[in-house]
Coordinates of C-alpha atoms and ligand atoms in Angstrom, one line a residue:
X17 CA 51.7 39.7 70.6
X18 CA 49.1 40.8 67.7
X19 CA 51.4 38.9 65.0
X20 CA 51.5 35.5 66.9
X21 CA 48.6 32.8 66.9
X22 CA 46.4 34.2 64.0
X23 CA 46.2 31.0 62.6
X24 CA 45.1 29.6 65.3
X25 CA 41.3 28.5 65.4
X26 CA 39.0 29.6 67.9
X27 CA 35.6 28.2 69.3
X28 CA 33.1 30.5 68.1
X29 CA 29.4 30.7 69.2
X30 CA 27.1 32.3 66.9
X31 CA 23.8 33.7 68.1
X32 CA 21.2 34.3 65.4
X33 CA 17.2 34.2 66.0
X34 CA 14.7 34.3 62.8
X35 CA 12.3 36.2 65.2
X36 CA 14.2 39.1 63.9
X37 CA 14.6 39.0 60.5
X38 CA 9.9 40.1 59.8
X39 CA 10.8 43.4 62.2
X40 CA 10.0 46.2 60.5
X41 CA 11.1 50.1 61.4
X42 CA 8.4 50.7 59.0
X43 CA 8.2 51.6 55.3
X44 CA 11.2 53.3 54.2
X45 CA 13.1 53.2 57.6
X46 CA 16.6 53.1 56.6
X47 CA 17.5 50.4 59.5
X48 CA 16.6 46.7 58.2
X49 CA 16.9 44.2 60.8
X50 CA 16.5 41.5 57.6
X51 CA 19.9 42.3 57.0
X52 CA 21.2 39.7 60.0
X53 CA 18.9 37.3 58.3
X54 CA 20.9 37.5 54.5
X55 CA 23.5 38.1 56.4
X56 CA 22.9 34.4 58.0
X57 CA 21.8 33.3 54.5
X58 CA 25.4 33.9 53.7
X59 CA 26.7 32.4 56.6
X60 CA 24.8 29.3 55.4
X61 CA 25.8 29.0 52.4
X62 CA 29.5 29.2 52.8
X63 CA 28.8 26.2 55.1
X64 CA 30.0 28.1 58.3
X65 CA 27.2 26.8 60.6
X66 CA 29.0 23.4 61.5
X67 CA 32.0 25.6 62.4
X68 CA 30.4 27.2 64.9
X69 CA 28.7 26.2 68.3
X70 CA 25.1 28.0 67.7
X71 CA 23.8 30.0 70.9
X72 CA 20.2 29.3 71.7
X73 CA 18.8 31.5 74.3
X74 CA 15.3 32.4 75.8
X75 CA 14.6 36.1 74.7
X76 CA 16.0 38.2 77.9
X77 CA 13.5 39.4 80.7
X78 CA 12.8 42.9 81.8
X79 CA 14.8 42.1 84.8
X80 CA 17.5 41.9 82.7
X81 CA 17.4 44.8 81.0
X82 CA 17.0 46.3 84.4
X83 CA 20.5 45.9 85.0
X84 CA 21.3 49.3 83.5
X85 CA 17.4 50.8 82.1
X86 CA 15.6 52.9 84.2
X87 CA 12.5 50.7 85.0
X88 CA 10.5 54.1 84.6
X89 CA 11.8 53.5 80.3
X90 CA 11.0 49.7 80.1
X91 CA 7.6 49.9 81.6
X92 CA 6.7 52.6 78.8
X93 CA 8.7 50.1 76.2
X94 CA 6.7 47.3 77.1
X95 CA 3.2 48.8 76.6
X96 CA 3.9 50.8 73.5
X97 CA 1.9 49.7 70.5
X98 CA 2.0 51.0 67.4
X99 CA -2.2 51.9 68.0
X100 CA -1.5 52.6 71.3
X101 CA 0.0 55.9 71.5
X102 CA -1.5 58.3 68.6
X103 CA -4.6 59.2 71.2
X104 CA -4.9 62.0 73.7
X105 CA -4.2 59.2 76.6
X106 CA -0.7 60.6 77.4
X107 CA 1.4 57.8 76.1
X108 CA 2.4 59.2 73.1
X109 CA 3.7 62.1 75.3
X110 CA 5.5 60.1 77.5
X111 CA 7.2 57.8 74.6
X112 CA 7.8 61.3 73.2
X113 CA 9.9 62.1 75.9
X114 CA 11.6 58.6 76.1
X115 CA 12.8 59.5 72.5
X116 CA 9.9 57.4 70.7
X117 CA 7.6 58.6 68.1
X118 CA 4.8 57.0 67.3
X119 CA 4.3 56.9 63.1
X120 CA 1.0 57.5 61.5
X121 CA -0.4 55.4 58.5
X122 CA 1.8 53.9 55.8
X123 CA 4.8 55.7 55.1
X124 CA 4.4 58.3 57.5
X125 CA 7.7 57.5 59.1
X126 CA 9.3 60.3 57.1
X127 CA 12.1 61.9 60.1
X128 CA 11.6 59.3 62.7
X129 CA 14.7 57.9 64.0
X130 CA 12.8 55.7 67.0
X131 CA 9.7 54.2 65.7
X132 CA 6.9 52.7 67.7
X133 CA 6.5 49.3 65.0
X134 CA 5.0 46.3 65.9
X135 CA 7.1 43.8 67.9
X136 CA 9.2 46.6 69.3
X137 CA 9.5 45.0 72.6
X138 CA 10.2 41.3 71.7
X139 CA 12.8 42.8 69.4
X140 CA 14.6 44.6 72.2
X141 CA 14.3 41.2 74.5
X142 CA 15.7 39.0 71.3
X143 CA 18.6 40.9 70.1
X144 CA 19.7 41.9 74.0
X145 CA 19.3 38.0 75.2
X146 CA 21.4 37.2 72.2
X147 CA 24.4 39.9 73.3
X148 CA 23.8 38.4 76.8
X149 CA 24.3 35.3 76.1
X150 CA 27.2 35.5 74.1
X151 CA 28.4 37.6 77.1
X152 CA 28.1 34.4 79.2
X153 CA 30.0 31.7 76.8
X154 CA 32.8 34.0 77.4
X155 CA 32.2 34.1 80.5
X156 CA 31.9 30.8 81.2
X157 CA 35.0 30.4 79.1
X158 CA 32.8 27.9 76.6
X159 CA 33.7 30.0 73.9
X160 CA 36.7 32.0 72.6
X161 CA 34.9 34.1 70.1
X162 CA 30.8 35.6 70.8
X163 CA 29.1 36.6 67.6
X164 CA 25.3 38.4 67.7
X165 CA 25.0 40.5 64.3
X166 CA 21.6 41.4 65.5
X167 CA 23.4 43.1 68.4
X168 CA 25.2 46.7 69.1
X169 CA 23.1 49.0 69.5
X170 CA 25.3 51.4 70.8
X171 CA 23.2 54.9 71.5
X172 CA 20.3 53.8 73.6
X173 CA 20.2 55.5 77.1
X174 CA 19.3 54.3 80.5
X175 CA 15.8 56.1 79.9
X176 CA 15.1 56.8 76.3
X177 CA 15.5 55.7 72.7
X178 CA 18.6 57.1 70.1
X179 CA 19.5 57.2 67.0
X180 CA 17.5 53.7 65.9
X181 CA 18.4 51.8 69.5
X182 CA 15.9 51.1 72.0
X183 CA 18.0 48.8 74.6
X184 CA 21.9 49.2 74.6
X185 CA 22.7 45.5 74.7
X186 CA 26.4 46.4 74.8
X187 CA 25.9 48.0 77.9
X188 CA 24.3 44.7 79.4
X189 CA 26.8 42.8 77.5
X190 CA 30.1 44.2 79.4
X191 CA 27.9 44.7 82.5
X192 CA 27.3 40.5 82.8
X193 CA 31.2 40.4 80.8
X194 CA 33.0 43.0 84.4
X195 CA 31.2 39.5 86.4
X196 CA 33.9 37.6 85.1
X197 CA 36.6 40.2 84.3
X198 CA 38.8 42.4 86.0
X199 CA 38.8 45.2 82.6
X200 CA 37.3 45.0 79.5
X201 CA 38.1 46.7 76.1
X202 CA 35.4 48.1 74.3
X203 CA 35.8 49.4 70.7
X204 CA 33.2 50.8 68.0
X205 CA 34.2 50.5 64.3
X206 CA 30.3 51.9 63.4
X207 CA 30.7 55.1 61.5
X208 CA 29.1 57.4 64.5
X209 CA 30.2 57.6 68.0
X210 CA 29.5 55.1 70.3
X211 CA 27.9 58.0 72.7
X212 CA 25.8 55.7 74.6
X213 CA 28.2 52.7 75.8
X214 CA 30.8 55.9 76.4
X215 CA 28.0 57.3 78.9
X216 CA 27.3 54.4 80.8
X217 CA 31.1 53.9 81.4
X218 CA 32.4 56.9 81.7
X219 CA 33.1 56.7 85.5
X220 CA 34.7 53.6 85.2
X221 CA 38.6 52.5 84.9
X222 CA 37.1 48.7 84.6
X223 CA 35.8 49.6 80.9
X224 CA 37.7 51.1 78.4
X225 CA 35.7 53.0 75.4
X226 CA 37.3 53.4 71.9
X227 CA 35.3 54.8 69.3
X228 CA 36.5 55.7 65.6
X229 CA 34.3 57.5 63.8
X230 CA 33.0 60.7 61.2
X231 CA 32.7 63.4 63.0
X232 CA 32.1 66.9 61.6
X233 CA 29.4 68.6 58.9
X234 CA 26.2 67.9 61.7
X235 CA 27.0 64.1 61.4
X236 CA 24.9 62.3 63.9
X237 CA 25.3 62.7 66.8
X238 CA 27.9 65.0 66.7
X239 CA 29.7 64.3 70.1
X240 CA 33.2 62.3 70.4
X241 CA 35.9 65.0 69.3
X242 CA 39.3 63.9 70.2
X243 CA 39.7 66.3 73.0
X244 CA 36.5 64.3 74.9
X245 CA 38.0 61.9 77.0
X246 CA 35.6 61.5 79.5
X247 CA 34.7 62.9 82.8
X248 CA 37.0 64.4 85.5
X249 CA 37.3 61.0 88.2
X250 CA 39.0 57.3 87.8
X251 CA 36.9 56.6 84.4
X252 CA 38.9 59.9 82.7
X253 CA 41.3 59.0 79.7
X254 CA 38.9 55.4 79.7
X255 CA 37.5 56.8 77.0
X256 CA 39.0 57.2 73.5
X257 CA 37.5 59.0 70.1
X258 CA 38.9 59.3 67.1
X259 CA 37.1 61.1 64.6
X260 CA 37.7 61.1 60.9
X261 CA 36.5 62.9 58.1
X262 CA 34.2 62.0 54.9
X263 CA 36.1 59.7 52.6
X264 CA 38.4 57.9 54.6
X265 CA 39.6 54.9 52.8
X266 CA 41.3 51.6 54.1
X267 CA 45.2 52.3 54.6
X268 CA 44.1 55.9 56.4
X269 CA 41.9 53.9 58.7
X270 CA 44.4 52.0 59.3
X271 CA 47.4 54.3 59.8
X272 CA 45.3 55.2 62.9
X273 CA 43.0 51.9 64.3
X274 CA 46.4 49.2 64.3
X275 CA 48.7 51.9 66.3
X276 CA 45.9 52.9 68.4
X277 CA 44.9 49.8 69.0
X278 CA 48.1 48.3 70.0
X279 CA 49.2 51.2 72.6
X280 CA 45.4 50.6 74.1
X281 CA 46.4 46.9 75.0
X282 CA 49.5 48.0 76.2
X283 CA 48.0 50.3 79.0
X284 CA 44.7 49.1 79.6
X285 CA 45.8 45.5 79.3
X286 CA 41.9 44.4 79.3
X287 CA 40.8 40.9 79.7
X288 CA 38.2 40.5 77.3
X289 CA 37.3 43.1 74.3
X290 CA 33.5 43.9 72.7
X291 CA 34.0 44.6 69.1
X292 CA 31.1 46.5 67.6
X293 CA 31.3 46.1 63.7
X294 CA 28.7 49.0 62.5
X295 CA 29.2 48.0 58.6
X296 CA 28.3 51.4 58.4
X297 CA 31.9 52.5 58.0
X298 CA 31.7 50.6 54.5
X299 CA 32.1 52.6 51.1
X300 CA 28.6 52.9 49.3
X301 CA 26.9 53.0 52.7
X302 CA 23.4 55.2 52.7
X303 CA 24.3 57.0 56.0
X304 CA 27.9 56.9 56.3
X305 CA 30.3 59.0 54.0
X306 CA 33.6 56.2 54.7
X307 CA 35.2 54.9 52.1
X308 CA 36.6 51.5 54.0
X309 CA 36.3 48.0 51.8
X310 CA 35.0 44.8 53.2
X311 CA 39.0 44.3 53.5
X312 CA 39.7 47.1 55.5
X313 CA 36.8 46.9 57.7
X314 CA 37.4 43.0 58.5
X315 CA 41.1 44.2 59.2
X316 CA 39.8 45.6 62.3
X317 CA 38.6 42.4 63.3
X318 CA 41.4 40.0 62.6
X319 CA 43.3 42.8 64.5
X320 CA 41.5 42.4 67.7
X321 CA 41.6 38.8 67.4
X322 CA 45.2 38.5 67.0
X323 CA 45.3 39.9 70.5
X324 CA 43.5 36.3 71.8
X325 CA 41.3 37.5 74.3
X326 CA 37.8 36.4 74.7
X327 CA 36.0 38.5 72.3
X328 CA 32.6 39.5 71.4
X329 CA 31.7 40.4 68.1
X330 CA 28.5 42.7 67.4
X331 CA 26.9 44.6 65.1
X332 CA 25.2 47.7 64.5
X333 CA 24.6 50.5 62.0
X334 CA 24.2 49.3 57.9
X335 CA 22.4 51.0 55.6
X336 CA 23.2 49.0 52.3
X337 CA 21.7 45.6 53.6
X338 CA 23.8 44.0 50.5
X339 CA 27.2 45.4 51.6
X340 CA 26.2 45.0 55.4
X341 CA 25.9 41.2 54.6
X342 CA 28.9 40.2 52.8
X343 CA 31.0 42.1 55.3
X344 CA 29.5 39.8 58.4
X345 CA 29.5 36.9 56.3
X346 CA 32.9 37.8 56.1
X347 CA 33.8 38.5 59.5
X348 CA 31.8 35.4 60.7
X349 CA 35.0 33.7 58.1
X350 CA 37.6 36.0 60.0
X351 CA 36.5 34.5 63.7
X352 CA 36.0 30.9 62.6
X353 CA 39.7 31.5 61.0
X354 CA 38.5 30.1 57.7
X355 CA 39.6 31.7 54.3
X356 CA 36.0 31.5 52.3
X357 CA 35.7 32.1 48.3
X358 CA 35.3 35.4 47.1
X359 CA 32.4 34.0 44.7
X360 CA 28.9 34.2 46.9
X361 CA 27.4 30.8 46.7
X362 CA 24.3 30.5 44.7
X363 CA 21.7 29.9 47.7
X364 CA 18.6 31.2 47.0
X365 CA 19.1 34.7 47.6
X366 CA 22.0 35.6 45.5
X367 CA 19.7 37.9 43.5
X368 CA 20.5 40.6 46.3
X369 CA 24.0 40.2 45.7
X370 CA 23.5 41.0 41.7
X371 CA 24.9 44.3 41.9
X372 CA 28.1 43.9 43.3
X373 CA 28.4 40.9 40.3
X374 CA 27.8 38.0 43.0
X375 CA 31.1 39.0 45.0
X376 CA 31.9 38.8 48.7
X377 CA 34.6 41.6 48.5
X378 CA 32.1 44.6 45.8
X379 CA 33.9 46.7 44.3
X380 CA 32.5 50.7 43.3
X381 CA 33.3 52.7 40.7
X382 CA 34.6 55.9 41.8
X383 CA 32.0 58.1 41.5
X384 CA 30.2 56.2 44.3
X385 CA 33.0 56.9 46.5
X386 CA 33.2 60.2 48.7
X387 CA 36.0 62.6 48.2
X388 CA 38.2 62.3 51.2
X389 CA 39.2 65.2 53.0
X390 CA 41.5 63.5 55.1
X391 CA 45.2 64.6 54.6
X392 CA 48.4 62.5 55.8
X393 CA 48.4 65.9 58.0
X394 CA 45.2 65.1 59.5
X395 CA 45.6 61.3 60.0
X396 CA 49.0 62.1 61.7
X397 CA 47.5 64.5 64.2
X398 CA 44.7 62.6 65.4
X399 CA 47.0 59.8 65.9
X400 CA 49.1 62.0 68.1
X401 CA 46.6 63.3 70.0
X402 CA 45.2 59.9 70.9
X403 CA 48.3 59.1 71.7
X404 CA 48.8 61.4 73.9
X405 CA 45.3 61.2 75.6
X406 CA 46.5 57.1 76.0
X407 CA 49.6 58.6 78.0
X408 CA 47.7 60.3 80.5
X409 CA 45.5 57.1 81.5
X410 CA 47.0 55.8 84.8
X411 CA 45.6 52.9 86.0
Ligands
LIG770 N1 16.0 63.0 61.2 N2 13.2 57.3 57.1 C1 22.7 55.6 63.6 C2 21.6 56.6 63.9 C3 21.6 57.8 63.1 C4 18.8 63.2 63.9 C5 18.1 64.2 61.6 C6 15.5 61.8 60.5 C7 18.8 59.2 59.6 C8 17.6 58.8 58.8 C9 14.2 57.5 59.3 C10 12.1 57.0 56.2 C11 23.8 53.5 64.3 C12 19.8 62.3 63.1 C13 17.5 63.0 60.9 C14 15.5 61.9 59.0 C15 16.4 63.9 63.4 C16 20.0 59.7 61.3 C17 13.1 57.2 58.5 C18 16.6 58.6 56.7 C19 15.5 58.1 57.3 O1 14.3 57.8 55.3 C20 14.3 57.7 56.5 C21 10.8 56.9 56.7 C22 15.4 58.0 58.7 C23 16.5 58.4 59.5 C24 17.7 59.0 57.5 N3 18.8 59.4 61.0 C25 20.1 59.4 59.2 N4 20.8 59.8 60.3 C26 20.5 60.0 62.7 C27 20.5 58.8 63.5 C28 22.6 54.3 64.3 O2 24.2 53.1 63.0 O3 24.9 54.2 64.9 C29 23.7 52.2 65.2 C30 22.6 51.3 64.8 N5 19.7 61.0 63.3 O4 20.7 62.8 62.5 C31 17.9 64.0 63.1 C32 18.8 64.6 64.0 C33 15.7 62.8 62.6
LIG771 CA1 32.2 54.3 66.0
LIG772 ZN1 26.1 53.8 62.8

């Protein structure tokens, strides 16, 4: 039961490669992949590394990605350079239509969402070897708890680029995870929908979907209403959204995640759960409009864990690399089971943290909150009619 063993310690692997940390979107790209890298800083400092077993893992192979890409996609991946595709040679049309744009000159990344930047490729192979092997501890049942911050990119297709994400390493995370287990739990705590892991599932009663997210106003991408539940076949009611409004804050969020949550164990009864922790959802974010603490947010995942299955923690969207940090510093805390000082330890890069006065947990005034326009009304009806989407799935 969720309130029994939460005191009880895990073994947690932690995967986290440096190769990441010098990839660059380009100039003024509003994804950072540096923020894993404080985010390990952190990690560091509050002495965490020698609670953890640290996963070290060859980058993965095409062959690998293969498993759910369209070979067609990961050829054209593979080749792109960032000089390689501006000429009239046809590869910049056929990224195009893969959902990558190539950027000209310095700054000229103004509207791109799916850069062609140096690296791109190794960057796909590192952060999806890093999902897939923490796919594999639990597998292997070496490990209770999986961590890869670098992971979760939830929108990428089979054959194109979304929304920032090249290679949906979820995807070939609970592909190598449904070797091992009979049904496994996926849920998305990243302020916008988890479309693309919903996609690749959605025929499937072996993998569950659950995404909470804002939804409304044109926020990207716009699908994962509470009425979609998935396609007509034995994968329908395996998917679960639950959209919010602009300015939800902690005790909202969680008047609908805990009760959700608990009914989804109780009828899908998975045997391992994929947590991606998009620190997007956090108040002061630059995308999202949420007004969740690092608190609330890391609520989610001490929920989850209470359930003690094997879990995989990932990560995902983040626009304010300082918040994004201290929340997975955090959650790194929350899996090891270890209560950590609020007080970020001086470490060499504690000038990044200046701004929210050197603490873990910031705090904003509130007039860099958003207003919320969630009502008890609106909270209670989405929770009913989740509820009632969760009494339809027969298994
Ligand atoms: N324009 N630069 C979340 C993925 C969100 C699509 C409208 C781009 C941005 C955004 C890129 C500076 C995850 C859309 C937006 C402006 C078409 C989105 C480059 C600012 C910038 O300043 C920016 C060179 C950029 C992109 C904002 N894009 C905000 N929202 C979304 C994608 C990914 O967190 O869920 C998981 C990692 N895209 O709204 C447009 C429709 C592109
Ligand atoms: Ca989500
Ligand atoms: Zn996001």
């Amino acid at each position: 039961s969720p309130s029994c063993g939460d005191d009880k310690k895990r073994r947690v692997c932690y995967y986290y490669d440096p190769g990441i940390s010098t990839v660059d979107y380009g100039e003024g790209h509003v994804m950072v992949p540096h923020r894993v890298t404080m985010a390990h800083n952190l990690v560091a400092a509050y002495g965490m590394l020698g609670d953890m077993h640290r996963l070290r893992t060859a980058p993965a192979t095409a062959a690998e990605l293969a498993d759910f890409h369209d070979e067609g996609y990961l050829a054209l991946l593979q080749d792109l350079t960032p000089d390689g595709c501006g000429g009239d040679d046809g590869v910049g049309d056929m990224a195009r239509a893969r959902g990558i744009y190539a950027v000209e000159g310095k700054g000229g990344g103004r509207g791109v969402d799916n850069p062609v930047f140096d690296r791109l490729w190794d960057y796909c192979l590192r952060y999806s070897g890093g999902s897939l092997a923490a796919a594999r501890a639990l597998g292997s049942g070496t490990a209770d708890i999986a961590i890869n911050w670098s992971g979760g990119m939830h929108h990428a297709c089979r054959g194109g680029a979304r929304g920032f994400c090249y290679v949906n390493d979820i995807v070939l995370a609970i592909r190598e995870l449904l070797a091992h287990f009979r049904r496994v739990l996926y849920v998305d705590i990243d302020v916008h929908h988890g479309d693309g892991v919903q996609a690749a599932f959605e025929a499937s009663n072996r993998v569950m979907t659950v995404s909470f997210h804002q939804h409304g106003g044109g926020f990207f991408p716009g699908s994962g209403a509470v009425a979609d539940v998935g396609k007509k076949g034995p994968g329908r009611y395996c998917a679960l959204n639950v959209p919010v409004s602009v300015g939800i804050g902690d005790e909202e969020y969680h008047r609908l995640f805990e009760p959700i949550m608990a009914r989804v164990m109780e009828v899908f009864q998975p045997e391992a759960v994929v947590l991606q922790c998009g620190a997007d959802s956090l108040a002061g974010d630059r995308l999202g409009e949420l007004n969740l603490t690092t608190r609330g947010h890391a609520q989610c995942v001490s929920f989850i864990r209470s359930f003690n299955l094997p879990l995989l923690l990932l990560g995902g969207g983040g626009y304010t690399i300082n918040h994004v940090a201290s929340c997975w510093c955090n959650e790194t805390a929350v899996a090891i089971g270890k209560e950590i000082p609020n007080d970020i330890p001086k470490h060499g890069f504690d000038v990044f943290y200046k701004n929210q006065e050197y603490k873990l947990h910031y705090k904003l005034e509130t007039k860099h909150l958003h207003r919320n326009r969630n009502t008890a009304n609106s909270i209670d009806g989405i929770r009913m009619a989740a509820m009632e989407n969760l009494s339809k799935l027969k298994l």
